[in-house]
XYZ file of C-alpha atoms in Angstrom:
682
model
C -28.920 -39.894 -62.559
C -29.457 -42.337 -60.048
C -30.566 -40.941 -56.787
C -27.759 -43.137 -54.745
C -24.811 -41.517 -56.557
C -22.353 -40.125 -54.769
C -22.805 -36.719 -53.270
C -23.410 -33.838 -55.624
C -23.367 -29.875 -55.952
C -26.181 -28.575 -57.272
C -28.280 -25.408 -57.613
C -32.191 -24.673 -58.438
C -33.776 -22.209 -59.565
C -37.780 -21.384 -60.148
C -38.943 -18.472 -62.836
C -39.201 -14.804 -60.865
C -42.109 -13.700 -60.600
C -42.999 -10.082 -61.909
C -42.736 -7.713 -59.283
C -46.350 -5.418 -60.614
C -48.731 -8.017 -58.647
C -49.190 -10.081 -55.834
C -48.622 -13.901 -56.328
C -51.658 -15.929 -57.146
C -51.845 -19.918 -56.335
C -50.385 -20.464 -60.803
C -46.902 -19.446 -59.290
C -46.814 -21.824 -56.864
C -47.145 -24.505 -58.793
C -43.330 -24.071 -59.939
C -42.053 -22.679 -56.614
C -43.744 -25.710 -54.915
C -42.293 -28.022 -57.809
C -38.838 -26.484 -57.287
C -38.957 -27.182 -53.639
C -40.423 -30.644 -53.651
C -37.347 -31.298 -55.175
C -34.828 -29.130 -53.288
C -35.974 -30.864 -50.278
C -35.614 -34.335 -51.498
C -32.158 -33.935 -52.492
C -31.072 -32.144 -49.073
C -32.496 -34.953 -47.799
C -30.744 -37.053 -49.053
C -27.535 -35.239 -48.277
C -26.582 -33.111 -51.326
C -24.692 -30.323 -51.734
C -27.999 -27.845 -53.056
C -28.627 -24.101 -53.225
C -32.002 -22.741 -53.942
C -32.891 -19.200 -55.264
C -34.911 -17.240 -56.720
C -36.058 -12.997 -56.584
C -38.206 -10.816 -58.471
C -38.111 -9.881 -62.101
C -38.480 -5.739 -61.412
C -37.410 -4.155 -64.568
C -39.595 -3.001 -67.553
C -41.843 -0.664 -68.620
C -45.237 -1.744 -66.833
C -43.385 -1.734 -63.304
C -42.980 2.164 -63.965
C -46.540 2.720 -65.150
C -47.851 1.152 -62.717
C -45.655 2.935 -60.094
C -46.646 6.520 -61.901
C -50.050 4.899 -61.725
C -49.406 4.513 -57.667
C -48.150 7.994 -57.100
C -44.732 5.975 -55.930
C -41.281 5.321 -57.132
C -40.745 2.571 -59.462
C -38.146 1.861 -56.360
C -40.555 1.943 -53.864
C -43.002 -0.353 -55.793
C -40.478 -3.057 -56.161
C -39.476 -2.968 -52.440
C -42.686 -3.191 -51.289
C -43.633 -6.075 -54.160
C -40.776 -8.040 -53.020
C -41.293 -8.236 -49.179
C -44.732 -9.407 -49.983
C -43.557 -12.038 -52.582
C -40.783 -12.965 -50.021
C -43.415 -13.200 -46.710
C -45.677 -15.620 -48.792
C -43.031 -18.262 -50.433
C -41.947 -18.349 -46.515
C -45.523 -18.663 -45.803
C -45.627 -21.641 -48.071
C -42.772 -23.061 -46.871
C -40.906 -22.618 -49.845
C -36.773 -23.012 -48.775
C -35.322 -20.515 -50.459
C -32.072 -19.850 -50.036
C -31.779 -16.860 -51.330
C -34.215 -14.379 -52.548
C -33.031 -11.220 -54.147
C -34.911 -8.866 -56.753
C -32.835 -8.024 -60.442
C -32.414 -4.677 -59.136
C -29.201 -5.047 -57.692
C -25.870 -3.807 -57.978
C -24.952 -7.639 -58.399
C -27.678 -8.084 -60.885
C -25.874 -5.158 -62.687
C -22.660 -5.918 -62.656
C -23.026 -9.160 -64.132
C -25.252 -8.070 -67.212
C -22.834 -5.045 -68.155
C -20.030 -7.958 -67.931
C -21.852 -10.184 -69.470
C -22.389 -7.642 -72.731
C -19.027 -6.324 -72.575
C -17.723 -10.345 -73.295
C -20.378 -10.588 -76.412
C -20.081 -7.290 -77.339
C -16.203 -7.391 -77.923
C -16.380 -11.235 -79.116
C -18.489 -9.951 -82.131
C -22.231 -10.837 -81.588
C -23.459 -7.678 -81.057
C -25.398 -5.514 -84.054
C -26.142 -2.179 -84.090
C -28.740 -1.079 -86.708
C -31.500 1.477 -86.629
C -35.134 0.239 -86.525
C -38.734 1.814 -87.058
C -40.787 1.607 -83.853
C -44.308 2.651 -82.749
C -44.227 5.653 -80.373
C -46.707 7.203 -78.250
C -46.532 11.155 -78.339
C -49.157 11.551 -75.885
C -46.868 9.429 -73.473
C -43.272 10.450 -74.564
C -41.838 6.694 -74.848
C -41.243 4.368 -78.149
C -44.240 1.284 -77.219
C -43.036 -2.590 -76.984
C -45.592 -4.675 -79.250
C -47.808 -5.847 -76.681
C -48.574 -1.619 -76.062
C -50.290 -1.315 -79.514
C -53.255 -2.573 -80.812
C -54.823 -2.247 -84.239
C -56.411 -4.556 -87.337
C -55.148 -7.123 -88.431
C -53.104 -6.859 -91.876
C -54.233 -9.999 -93.391
C -57.598 -11.687 -91.812
C -58.834 -8.020 -90.717
C -59.384 -8.970 -87.228
C -59.821 -5.427 -85.069
C -57.851 -5.155 -82.060
C -54.826 -7.183 -82.588
C -51.753 -6.820 -80.772
C -48.702 -5.211 -82.538
C -46.948 -8.541 -83.207
C -49.225 -11.519 -83.554
C -52.882 -11.889 -84.648
C -54.735 -13.994 -82.505
C -57.784 -15.167 -84.646
C -55.629 -15.744 -87.492
C -52.243 -16.483 -85.800
C -50.279 -14.214 -88.265
C -46.889 -12.488 -87.238
C -46.408 -9.238 -88.479
C -44.452 -5.804 -87.698
C -46.239 -3.698 -85.156
C -46.248 -0.410 -89.043
C -47.973 -2.980 -90.812
C -51.337 -3.048 -88.107
C -54.369 -1.069 -89.705
C -55.533 2.317 -87.930
C -53.165 1.366 -84.669
C -53.487 2.668 -81.351
C -51.739 2.713 -78.052
C -53.862 0.817 -75.233
C -51.648 3.678 -73.011
C -53.176 6.990 -74.561
C -55.636 5.708 -77.772
C -53.602 7.748 -79.664
C -52.621 6.288 -82.626
C -49.063 5.979 -82.909
C -46.092 7.501 -85.220
C -43.281 5.950 -86.212
C -39.976 7.225 -85.376
C -36.362 5.492 -86.312
C -33.981 4.182 -82.958
C -30.842 2.395 -82.967
C -30.986 -0.690 -80.823
C -28.215 -3.294 -80.142
C -29.009 -6.683 -80.912
C -27.742 -10.656 -79.382
C -26.922 -12.412 -82.745
C -28.394 -15.553 -81.487
C -27.530 -17.579 -85.287
C -23.526 -17.211 -84.691
C -24.606 -20.504 -82.113
C -26.740 -22.450 -84.088
C -24.424 -25.563 -83.429
C -24.832 -25.051 -79.729
C -28.410 -24.811 -79.503
C -29.281 -27.819 -82.314
C -26.851 -29.959 -79.753
C -28.220 -28.338 -76.648
C -31.877 -29.500 -78.146
C -30.653 -32.795 -78.751
C -29.281 -33.434 -74.945
C -31.598 -34.572 -72.012
C -31.678 -30.933 -71.033
C -35.057 -30.443 -72.443
C -38.111 -32.752 -72.075
C -39.433 -33.570 -75.610
C -41.699 -31.538 -76.288
C -40.022 -28.531 -75.457
C -37.334 -30.161 -78.210
C -40.119 -30.678 -80.538
C -40.960 -26.923 -79.478
C -37.176 -25.826 -80.689
C -37.034 -27.610 -83.631
C -40.055 -25.571 -84.732
C -38.138 -22.575 -84.234
C -35.102 -23.490 -86.182
C -37.906 -24.049 -88.563
C -38.159 -21.036 -88.868
C -34.997 -19.307 -88.989
C -33.200 -18.006 -85.864
C -32.987 -14.228 -85.184
C -31.260 -12.567 -83.750
C -32.578 -10.780 -80.576
C -33.251 -7.419 -79.704
C -31.666 -6.507 -75.988
C -32.009 -2.834 -76.321
C -35.000 -0.707 -75.090
C -35.165 3.383 -75.501
C -35.669 5.742 -72.092
C -37.500 6.037 -70.453
C -37.456 2.795 -69.327
C -37.381 1.147 -65.865
C -33.850 -0.606 -66.131
C -29.933 -1.038 -66.315
C -28.627 1.530 -68.111
C -25.787 -0.069 -71.554
C -22.642 0.483 -71.164
C -21.246 3.029 -73.365
C -24.593 3.903 -74.427
C -26.461 6.862 -72.894
C -30.176 6.639 -73.287
C -30.386 2.611 -74.071
C -31.413 -0.115 -71.346
C -31.437 -3.788 -71.560
C -34.303 -5.316 -72.667
C -35.546 -6.749 -68.894
C -35.617 -10.150 -70.364
C -31.718 -9.925 -71.105
C -30.953 -9.130 -67.142
C -33.779 -11.216 -65.578
C -32.358 -14.716 -65.950
C -28.458 -12.821 -64.951
C -30.811 -12.559 -62.032
C -30.400 -16.028 -61.126
C -26.576 -15.642 -61.341
C -26.685 -12.532 -59.012
C -28.745 -14.415 -56.397
C -26.285 -17.589 -55.905
C -23.859 -15.145 -56.194
C -25.268 -13.233 -53.439
C -25.711 -16.247 -51.390
C -22.008 -17.959 -52.219
C -20.320 -14.606 -51.262
C -23.031 -15.148 -47.442
C -22.159 -18.941 -46.982
C -18.505 -18.627 -48.423
C -19.543 -20.170 -51.240
C -17.686 -20.570 -54.988
C -19.655 -18.853 -57.678
C -17.195 -19.320 -60.229
C -17.778 -23.744 -59.552
C -21.708 -23.282 -60.375
C -21.128 -20.826 -63.619
C -17.859 -20.801 -65.051
C -17.925 -22.992 -68.263
C -14.782 -25.242 -67.471
C -16.873 -26.721 -63.978
C -19.726 -27.377 -66.415
C -19.160 -31.643 -65.290
C -18.745 -30.595 -61.510
C -21.646 -29.038 -60.361
C -25.396 -28.579 -61.818
C -27.734 -26.023 -62.596
C -31.337 -26.366 -63.462
C -33.980 -23.704 -64.341
C -38.109 -24.417 -62.970
C -40.444 -22.419 -65.224
C -43.401 -22.020 -66.982
C -44.200 -23.055 -70.510
C -44.799 -19.753 -71.066
C -41.327 -18.385 -70.732
C -39.272 -21.342 -72.435
C -37.992 -19.415 -75.756
C -35.732 -17.092 -73.225
C -34.884 -19.835 -71.639
C -33.998 -22.671 -73.859
C -33.127 -20.048 -76.481
C -31.407 -17.114 -75.836
C -30.223 -18.269 -72.234
C -27.874 -21.007 -73.315
C -26.615 -19.416 -76.216
C -26.040 -15.739 -74.031
C -24.311 -17.545 -71.273
C -22.111 -19.790 -74.041
C -21.250 -16.435 -75.440
C -19.675 -15.031 -72.661
C -18.151 -17.907 -71.722
C -19.972 -19.269 -69.075
C -21.603 -23.069 -68.674
C -25.021 -23.903 -69.681
C -27.711 -24.650 -67.996
C -27.729 -28.953 -66.821
C -31.440 -29.344 -67.721
C -34.251 -26.443 -67.990
C -37.391 -28.394 -66.457
C -40.900 -27.250 -67.287
C -44.283 -26.781 -66.075
C -47.671 -25.974 -67.479
C -50.238 -23.559 -66.225
C -52.720 -24.196 -63.493
C -56.387 -23.685 -64.030
C -59.148 -23.791 -60.831
C -62.452 -25.902 -61.105
C -61.674 -27.077 -65.013
C -61.710 -23.531 -66.671
C -59.153 -20.558 -66.343
C -58.834 -18.675 -63.021
C -61.807 -16.326 -62.337
C -61.878 -13.858 -60.766
C -65.869 -13.423 -60.887
C -65.814 -17.211 -60.125
C -63.778 -16.330 -57.284
C -61.298 -18.853 -58.621
C -58.280 -15.868 -58.938
C -56.783 -17.277 -55.555
C -53.967 -14.417 -54.540
C -51.363 -16.991 -52.569
C -52.148 -14.646 -49.188
C -56.175 -15.279 -49.794
C -55.639 -19.049 -49.919
C -53.210 -18.969 -46.384
C -55.448 -16.171 -44.930
C -58.266 -19.846 -45.333
C -55.918 -22.785 -45.239
C -52.749 -24.610 -44.110
C -50.506 -24.217 -47.034
C -49.045 -27.809 -46.828
C -52.671 -29.121 -47.883
C -51.947 -26.993 -51.062
C -48.576 -28.345 -51.416
C -49.694 -32.491 -51.701
C -52.418 -31.635 -53.682
C -49.889 -29.827 -56.069
C -47.140 -32.700 -55.874
C -49.988 -36.068 -55.884
C -50.526 -34.288 -59.729
C -47.609 -33.375 -60.756
C -45.181 -34.570 -63.446
C -42.695 -34.525 -65.534
C -44.769 -33.653 -68.705
C -45.453 -29.418 -69.604
C -49.236 -30.650 -68.599
C -51.399 -27.930 -67.214
C -52.699 -29.147 -63.474
C -56.437 -28.459 -62.129
C -56.981 -27.635 -58.990
C -60.227 -29.247 -58.840
C -61.720 -27.692 -55.213
C -63.606 -30.322 -54.309
C -61.225 -33.272 -55.531
C -58.828 -31.764 -53.048
C -60.901 -31.770 -50.190
C -61.435 -35.314 -50.985
C -57.972 -35.967 -51.482
C -56.124 -33.965 -48.541
C -58.455 -35.196 -46.068
C -58.442 -39.433 -47.313
C -54.618 -39.359 -47.846
C -52.586 -37.685 -45.047
C -55.575 -36.877 -42.479
C -57.088 -40.489 -42.979
C -54.206 -42.596 -43.733
C -50.508 -40.927 -42.740
C -51.422 -39.584 -39.203
C -54.475 -42.021 -38.775
C -51.311 -43.924 -38.132
C -49.993 -42.379 -35.532
C -52.963 -41.110 -33.833
C -54.396 -44.659 -33.981
C -51.142 -46.658 -32.127
C -50.010 -43.266 -29.849
C -52.424 -43.614 -27.452
C -51.922 -47.471 -26.637
C -48.212 -46.246 -26.401
C -48.015 -43.806 -24.042
C -51.249 -44.999 -21.898
C -49.977 -48.668 -21.793
C -46.818 -49.014 -21.886
C -45.412 -45.270 -20.502
C -44.703 -43.953 -24.120
C -41.827 -46.125 -24.396
C -42.129 -48.495 -28.527
C -40.893 -52.014 -28.224
C -37.257 -53.695 -28.518
C -38.884 -55.446 -31.600
C -41.800 -54.603 -34.685
C -44.576 -57.559 -34.935
C -44.097 -58.212 -38.879
C -41.306 -57.867 -40.808
C -42.975 -58.406 -43.535
C -43.911 -54.379 -43.029
C -41.043 -53.204 -41.485
C -39.597 -54.649 -45.122
C -42.113 -53.217 -47.631
C -41.494 -50.156 -46.351
C -37.368 -49.965 -46.360
C -37.216 -51.814 -49.821
C -39.741 -48.692 -51.376
C -36.764 -46.054 -50.891
C -34.809 -47.062 -54.159
C -38.128 -46.591 -56.119
C -39.980 -43.995 -54.072
C -36.095 -42.064 -54.749
C -36.089 -42.624 -58.370
C -39.163 -40.951 -59.459
C -38.692 -37.819 -57.017
C -35.318 -37.352 -58.929
C -37.357 -37.422 -61.895
C -40.305 -34.747 -60.946
C -42.905 -38.072 -61.427
C -44.260 -36.551 -58.256
C -47.543 -37.951 -58.552
C -46.423 -41.116 -58.884
C -44.249 -41.153 -56.342
C -47.326 -39.990 -53.807
C -49.294 -42.783 -55.135
C -46.700 -45.386 -54.088
C -46.178 -43.443 -50.312
C -50.403 -43.971 -50.093
C -49.964 -47.739 -50.836
C -47.345 -48.439 -48.037
C -50.108 -45.871 -45.836
C -52.811 -48.066 -46.601
C -50.676 -50.888 -46.053
C -49.956 -49.690 -42.839
C -53.520 -49.425 -41.853
C -54.782 -52.664 -43.144
C -51.966 -54.645 -40.733
C -53.218 -52.685 -37.802
C -57.036 -53.501 -38.677
C -56.578 -57.145 -38.822
C -54.503 -56.915 -36.062
C -57.268 -54.575 -33.825
C -54.771 -53.891 -31.387
C -57.997 -51.945 -29.553
C -59.519 -56.100 -29.099
C -56.395 -57.407 -27.651
C -55.656 -54.601 -25.437
C -58.797 -56.432 -23.150
C -56.709 -59.617 -22.733
C -54.126 -59.591 -20.635
C -52.052 -62.175 -22.244
C -51.641 -59.767 -25.517
C -50.469 -56.993 -23.766
C -46.844 -57.583 -25.295
C -48.412 -58.132 -29.309
C -50.629 -54.976 -28.783
C -46.615 -53.414 -27.348
C -45.204 -55.191 -30.695
C -48.265 -54.014 -33.057
C -48.477 -50.714 -32.088
C -44.735 -50.373 -32.269
C -45.181 -51.231 -35.894
C -47.501 -48.160 -36.767
C -45.245 -45.604 -35.171
C -42.317 -47.053 -37.050
C -44.722 -47.193 -40.700
C -45.561 -43.525 -39.075
C -41.789 -42.454 -39.534
C -41.209 -44.161 -42.826
C -43.808 -42.533 -44.014
C -42.746 -39.002 -42.527
C -39.338 -39.679 -44.141
C -40.723 -40.324 -47.703
C -42.887 -36.618 -47.678
C -40.421 -34.541 -46.022
C -40.004 -32.245 -49.068
C -43.906 -32.411 -49.872
C -45.041 -31.915 -45.725
C -41.899 -30.203 -44.108
C -44.116 -27.882 -41.440
C -45.880 -31.580 -40.102
C -42.800 -33.738 -40.272
C -41.465 -31.059 -38.465
C -44.301 -31.423 -35.466
C -44.355 -35.517 -36.139
C -39.608 -35.428 -35.213
C -41.481 -33.574 -31.667
C -43.875 -36.486 -31.483
C -41.463 -38.940 -32.337
C -38.573 -37.431 -29.806
C -36.054 -37.803 -32.840
C -33.174 -35.387 -34.761
C -34.527 -34.095 -38.065
C -34.712 -37.219 -40.145
C -32.932 -37.872 -43.173
C -33.319 -40.797 -46.097
C -30.470 -42.940 -44.850
C -32.880 -43.273 -41.493
C -34.831 -45.325 -43.489
C -32.630 -48.545 -43.157
C -33.284 -48.684 -39.646
C -36.607 -49.218 -37.097
C -37.206 -46.870 -33.988
C -37.122 -49.729 -31.261
C -36.970 -49.228 -27.264
C -37.456 -45.326 -28.292
C -39.176 -42.488 -25.664
C -41.738 -40.816 -27.518
C -43.630 -38.098 -26.846
C -47.944 -37.733 -26.342
C -49.629 -37.599 -29.205
C -50.958 -33.968 -30.087
C -53.660 -34.062 -33.798
C -51.017 -32.511 -36.473
C -53.544 -31.842 -39.165
C -57.269 -31.715 -39.213
C -59.428 -32.104 -41.993
C -60.984 -29.885 -44.734
C -63.812 -28.407 -44.166
C -65.721 -26.404 -46.636
C -66.440 -23.366 -44.244
C -62.965 -21.927 -45.574
C -62.936 -22.945 -48.692
C -66.493 -21.091 -49.364
C -64.814 -18.556 -47.366
C -61.459 -18.101 -49.878
C -63.665 -18.559 -53.064
C -65.687 -15.509 -51.329
C -62.774 -13.391 -50.837
C -61.090 -14.288 -53.887
C -64.235 -12.258 -55.433
C -63.663 -9.303 -53.797
C -60.070 -9.306 -54.246
C -59.067 -6.019 -56.883
C -55.695 -7.500 -58.105
C -55.240 -7.002 -61.829
C -54.703 -10.655 -62.860
C -51.686 -11.948 -64.105
C -50.192 -14.794 -66.484
C -47.816 -17.557 -63.845
C -44.922 -15.691 -65.389
C -46.277 -12.378 -67.054
C -44.636 -11.328 -70.358
C -43.057 -7.780 -68.857
C -44.004 -6.155 -72.140
C -47.783 -7.152 -71.785
C -49.763 -3.920 -71.249
C -51.847 -3.238 -67.336
C -54.492 -2.460 -67.008
C -58.195 -2.236 -69.697
C -57.698 -1.667 -73.095
C -59.845 1.722 -74.033
C -62.631 1.719 -75.128
C -63.235 1.098 -79.068
C -65.048 4.349 -81.106
C -68.416 4.482 -80.595
C -71.537 2.226 -83.031
C -74.750 3.191 -83.409
C -77.859 0.303 -83.405
C -78.384 0.058 -86.807
C -74.080 -0.849 -86.373
C -74.805 -3.620 -83.906
C -78.722 -4.940 -85.296
C -76.670 -5.491 -88.400
C -75.231 -8.604 -86.011
C -76.553 -12.322 -86.020
C -75.677 -13.762 -83.045
C -76.645 -17.435 -81.947
C -75.988 -19.918 -79.257
C -74.298 -22.811 -80.864
C -72.905 -26.129 -79.730
C -68.842 -26.974 -79.970
C -69.482 -30.463 -81.082
C -65.329 -30.816 -81.520
C -62.556 -29.422 -80.732
C -58.911 -29.923 -82.283
C -55.454 -28.270 -81.750
C -54.483 -26.556 -85.440
C -50.730 -27.903 -86.950
C -48.773 -25.455 -87.356
C -50.503 -22.636 -85.672
C -49.786 -21.636 -82.215
C -53.040 -19.823 -81.095
C -55.746 -21.657 -82.903
C -58.009 -24.270 -82.374
C -60.375 -25.612 -85.331
C -64.421 -25.578 -83.473
C -67.011 -27.427 -84.822
C -70.300 -25.327 -84.058
C -73.602 -26.672 -83.983
C -75.754 -23.836 -85.086
C -79.591 -26.173 -84.727
C -78.667 -28.598 -87.538
C -76.563 -26.262 -89.289
C -73.110 -27.462 -88.931
C -70.158 -24.179 -89.072
C -66.415 -24.504 -88.849
C -64.855 -21.934 -86.998
C -61.054 -21.189 -85.995
C -61.083 -19.139 -83.218
C -57.313 -17.869 -81.463
C -58.294 -19.440 -77.790
C -55.715 -22.258 -77.928
C -53.482 -20.741 -74.934
C -56.581 -20.428 -72.921
C -58.091 -23.836 -73.735
C -57.752 -27.485 -74.198
C -59.529 -28.601 -76.857
C -61.355 -31.215 -74.237
C -62.164 -28.737 -72.096
C -64.495 -26.869 -74.822
C -66.431 -30.045 -76.091
C -70.045 -30.562 -75.287
C -70.601 -26.694 -74.113
C -72.926 -23.798 -75.496
C -71.280 -20.388 -76.748
C -72.217 -17.506 -78.459
C -70.649 -16.691 -82.158
C -71.216 -14.396 -85.020
C -73.261 -16.307 -87.636
C -73.018 -13.799 -90.137
C -69.775 -13.113 -90.971
C -68.627 -13.424 -94.194
C -66.553 -16.576 -94.846
C -62.491 -15.886 -94.349
C -60.365 -17.420 -96.524
C -57.006 -18.950 -93.768
C -54.350 -20.782 -94.278
C -55.780 -24.029 -92.408
C -58.870 -23.306 -93.983
C -62.232 -21.410 -94.008
C -63.820 -19.743 -91.160
C -67.675 -19.237 -91.058
C -68.210 -17.108 -88.319
C -66.710 -15.917 -84.731
C -67.333 -17.396 -81.593
C -67.394 -14.322 -78.790
C -64.870 -14.285 -76.144
C -64.296 -12.157 -73.018
C -60.596 -11.046 -71.606
C -57.338 -9.245 -72.051
C -55.989 -11.641 -74.559
C -52.947 -14.076 -74.672
C -53.938 -17.122 -72.471
C -56.343 -14.757 -70.536
C -59.774 -15.390 -72.612
C -63.212 -16.626 -71.771
C -65.486 -18.426 -73.941
C -69.186 -16.745 -73.596
C -71.272 -19.361 -73.003
C -75.317 -18.619 -72.585
C -77.366 -19.563 -69.425
C -78.683 -23.284 -68.766
C -81.249 -24.491 -71.215
C -80.543 -21.964 -74.417
C -80.436 -24.219 -77.162
C -78.315 -24.228 -80.538
C -79.372 -21.829 -82.770
C -81.190 -20.142 -80.793
C -80.577 -16.038 -81.981
C -78.923 -13.955 -79.076
C -81.419 -10.656 -78.662
């Protein structure tokens, strides 16, 4: 889609943050990517709506409210208010933010369910589930742990083994226990409602091969098709915090049914408030008239690219124009860590640093691919100080003083260099295309190259020297006018990324809100206002204080888009062992000489471990937490006398030690500096 096409009607959504905890910087990756894209299209004059809200249903919210001694409604109201406040402070220009526990969402969820039920796409069947008698509730898969029935690894979740990658039913676990009570669950039968996803295989195959999906995501869908499409269980048993299914007392919609419908509900509220036609965006017959885009994290791809389009189509609604998937955030090359102070909450960052610093840094690293992004705090400070303070703002500060003092704040009637002006104007289509394609990092590089050119122009003309020569006053006036115009062009190009800075720059330039079309004209013979510093350098002290405050935070970690059926809190302590049991473990320091992905395994990495001359091959279920290159060259601790285990990918000759609740919250244990491969851990 060329950026210069006719006026478009666009709806953009971002993944709904889960309403049981504070926002952190991982959440901000998606919000900022979506916000930059939205602001770019608004700057071009398109009609764009940007909506979101909180994901407010599911067992964890019910349990968290119970833990805090408040109602679930009180919890979600408080969290929604905090989330909305943090997003506003980060400059996320949402047109509506409303949670999924709303009347609009209940009406739409019920309507969509009835449509798919009445057209024969719901199957009702009796299934067996784990039930916690002490808590009095059925347990989602992630609330049950036990020993893997295949590799015998302990403390594995009820749906798959993170060590060997095997998937299974909860009922197959050996010695299962509830993570809520620590007691063995009992097996009970219950009637559940399934959406027949396989009825829409043809639609989904066409969707998979369309431009709606990134290549990496289309490949992932191919894997799911190869494994066979399964019906989707959309019901949960009481007690459950959510919407009751129509005509099914005691049965509730699974949170992942009504969560994406929350996009529709939030947008409907926005349309009603602003007199817009909601039907134009969602009814199937308007598929080619309007555009709908979802920005999400890679951990919720299955719901948004498989179940969601099938559900929409089954109910007579349009499928999304595209789903844009981004990777996770790491900090200083590793998973966000509370102990290291790199699990940074949004409000902790805002207490210490300008939000536009982070907006620019994320933009400078975001691409159209499904790639994890690293917030390197040293690079963060250096890049912001160099690009924004040293290049962009510096242009205005170098020229404004001359214009104000020598020329009464009025720009010249012509600029000094048509080639410089032409370079900025001619870059418009290229930069617009990069914004459109979500190649923000490339756009930032091109924009900063223009800033370099403007600074070089000023350096070559040296207005601070020319001003001493009375015969060169007009030249100084025109050179500084060129500089101010270059700064204005940069403001237009960077407005989607730096809206607050640009708003202040508009005050200095004495202009109305800038538009993309303003790139085709110069600001000449125009009165500007007195220049005030627009941005200051990042110093080390606030960054260090932010890290210290993050260490002190006791907010439980969440993933960028936490699975609503993931357990809260810590796992129960396992049964005690005596010293003789522990003494049987031979723990050794090992060098990870090589790490690589395992084809066909969702959770595993293959590690080549050097124990000081002896080399071992170990499969570790840490793929979701680490990229292979992050591990190579690191020291770790392994269980060296674990019996070799034959797996379908090969033989695993030991086990590396890691800590964390599981999934992508895992941290490989490493010895202190100075430890050597082969050393026994005592």
